[in-house]
Coordinates of C-alpha atoms in Angstrom, one line a residue:
X497 CA -36.0 -17.7 77.1
X498 CA -37.1 -21.2 78.2
X499 CA -37.9 -24.3 76.1
X500 CA -41.6 -23.6 76.0
X501 CA -41.2 -20.1 74.8
X502 CA -38.8 -21.2 72.0
X503 CA -41.1 -24.0 71.1
X504 CA -44.0 -21.6 70.6
X505 CA -41.8 -19.3 68.5
X506 CA -40.7 -22.3 66.3
X507 CA -44.3 -23.4 65.9
X508 CA -45.4 -19.9 64.8
X509 CA -42.5 -19.7 62.3
X510 CA -43.3 -23.2 61.0
X511 CA -46.9 -22.0 60.3
X512 CA -45.6 -19.0 58.4
X513 CA -43.2 -21.1 56.4
X514 CA -45.8 -23.6 55.4
X515 CA -45.4 -26.1 52.5
X516 CA -46.6 -23.7 49.9
X517 CA -43.5 -21.6 50.3
X518 CA -41.2 -24.5 50.6
X519 CA -42.1 -25.8 47.1
X520 CA -42.8 -22.6 45.2
X521 CA -39.5 -20.8 45.7
X522 CA -37.7 -22.3 42.7
X523 CA -37.4 -21.2 39.1
X524 CA -35.6 -23.1 36.4
X525 CA -34.4 -20.0 34.6
X526 CA -34.2 -17.6 37.5
X527 CA -36.7 -15.2 39.0
X528 CA -35.4 -12.1 37.3
X529 CA -35.9 -13.5 33.8
X530 CA -39.2 -15.2 34.7
X531 CA -40.7 -12.0 36.0
X532 CA -39.2 -9.8 33.4
X533 CA -40.6 -12.0 30.6
X534 CA -44.0 -12.3 32.4
X535 CA -44.2 -8.6 32.4
X536 CA -43.3 -8.5 28.6
X537 CA -40.2 -6.5 29.4
X538 CA -36.9 -6.9 27.5
X539 CA -33.5 -6.9 29.1
X540 CA -32.8 -3.5 27.5
X541 CA -36.0 -2.1 29.0
X542 CA -35.2 -3.3 32.4
X543 CA -31.6 -2.0 32.1
X544 CA -32.9 1.4 31.3
X545 CA -35.2 1.3 34.3
X546 CA -32.4 0.2 36.6
X547 CA -29.8 2.6 35.0
X548 CA -27.3 0.0 33.8
X549 CA -26.2 -1.6 30.6
X550 CA -28.3 -4.4 29.0
X551 CA -25.2 -6.7 29.2
X552 CA -25.2 -6.2 32.9
X553 CA -28.8 -7.4 33.1
X554 CA -27.7 -10.6 31.3
X555 CA -24.8 -11.0 33.7
X556 CA -27.1 -10.5 36.7
X557 CA -29.6 -13.1 35.3
X558 CA -26.7 -15.6 34.8
X559 CA -25.3 -14.9 38.2
X560 CA -28.7 -15.5 39.8
X561 CA -28.7 -19.0 38.2
X562 CA -25.2 -19.8 39.4
X563 CA -25.9 -18.4 42.9
X564 CA -23.3 -15.6 42.5
X565 CA -25.7 -12.7 42.4
X566 CA -25.3 -9.9 45.0
X567 CA -28.3 -9.1 47.2
X568 CA -27.8 -5.4 46.3
X569 CA -28.2 -6.3 42.6
X570 CA -31.4 -8.2 43.4
X571 CA -32.7 -5.1 45.3
X572 CA -31.9 -2.8 42.3
X573 CA -33.5 -5.2 39.8
X574 CA -36.6 -5.5 42.1
X575 CA -36.9 -1.8 42.2
X576 CA -36.6 -1.7 38.4
X577 CA -39.4 -4.2 38.1
X578 CA -41.5 -2.3 40.5
X579 CA -41.4 -5.0 43.1
X580 CA -40.2 -5.7 46.6
X581 CA -37.2 -7.9 47.0
X582 CA -37.5 -10.5 49.8
X583 CA -34.6 -12.6 51.1
X584 CA -35.6 -15.7 53.1
X585 CA -34.4 -19.0 54.5
X586 CA -36.9 -21.8 53.9
X587 CA -36.2 -24.9 55.9
X588 CA -36.5 -28.4 54.3
X589 CA -38.5 -29.5 57.3
X590 CA -40.2 -27.7 60.2
X591 CA -38.0 -25.9 62.7
X592 CA -39.5 -28.1 65.5
X593 CA -38.4 -31.3 63.5
X594 CA -34.9 -29.8 63.1
X595 CA -34.5 -29.2 66.8
X596 CA -36.0 -32.6 67.8
X597 CA -33.6 -34.3 65.3
X598 CA -30.6 -32.6 66.8
X599 CA -31.7 -33.6 70.3
X600 CA -32.2 -37.2 69.1
X601 CA -28.6 -37.2 67.7
X602 CA -27.3 -35.8 71.0
X603 CA -29.2 -38.4 73.0
X604 CA -27.9 -41.3 70.8
X605 CA -24.4 -40.2 71.5
X606 CA -25.0 -40.0 75.2
X607 CA -26.9 -43.3 75.4
X608 CA -24.2 -45.1 73.5
X609 CA -21.6 -44.1 76.1
X610 CA -23.9 -45.0 79.0
X611 CA -25.0 -48.3 77.4
X612 CA -21.3 -49.3 76.9
X613 CA -20.5 -48.7 80.5
X614 CA -23.6 -50.5 81.8
X615 CA -22.8 -53.5 79.5
X616 CA -19.3 -53.7 80.8
X617 CA -20.7 -53.7 84.4
X618 CA -23.4 -56.3 83.3
X619 CA -26.2 -53.9 84.1
X620 CA -27.6 -53.4 80.6
X621 CA -31.2 -52.3 80.3
X622 CA -34.0 -54.2 78.5
X623 CA -35.1 -52.9 75.1
X624 CA -38.2 -51.3 76.7
X625 CA -36.1 -49.6 79.4
X626 CA -33.7 -48.4 76.8
X627 CA -36.5 -46.9 74.6
X628 CA -38.1 -45.2 77.7
X629 CA -34.7 -43.8 78.8
X630 CA -34.0 -42.6 75.3
X631 CA -37.3 -40.8 75.0
X632 CA -36.8 -39.3 78.4
X633 CA -33.3 -38.1 77.5
X634 CA -34.5 -36.5 74.2
X635 CA -37.1 -34.6 76.2
X636 CA -34.6 -33.6 78.8
X637 CA -32.2 -32.3 76.2
X638 CA -35.0 -30.3 74.6
X639 CA -36.1 -28.8 77.9
X640 CA -32.6 -28.1 79.3
X641 CA -31.7 -26.3 76.0
X642 CA -28.0 -27.3 76.1
X643 CA -25.4 -25.0 74.5
X644 CA -24.0 -28.0 72.6
X645 CA -27.2 -29.0 70.8
X646 CA -25.7 -27.9 67.4
X647 CA -22.2 -29.1 68.0
X648 CA -21.2 -32.1 65.9

């Protein structure tokens, strides 16, 4: 798959992962408890629906808050709540921004090496030439899709 195909895919995903999702996927007391209480359901009632002890519901709610909850437990709870469990990665910035940022880091490393050599040979570029060369290198890295883009 070439750069342009990947760019279109990133842009389509970025639209689907818009800012509304980025900022709404957080609950101070955990989603299980928030939804259970919003439905007016006690932990005992949910436990019966799921087929486990009430104390296990409390542990699962606590584990959700600490980040130690199992995905299989979340699926069982969702079923007990009559809901669909969805697992997702929501980026802090757009996918396109993430890729461009990595290409920029890679270009900075490459430019630093070239600039050092050129300075030693008294062939250093002007600031405008450096900026143009840098922008060109970032674009080249993006288009060439190097395997080392995510190596650091």
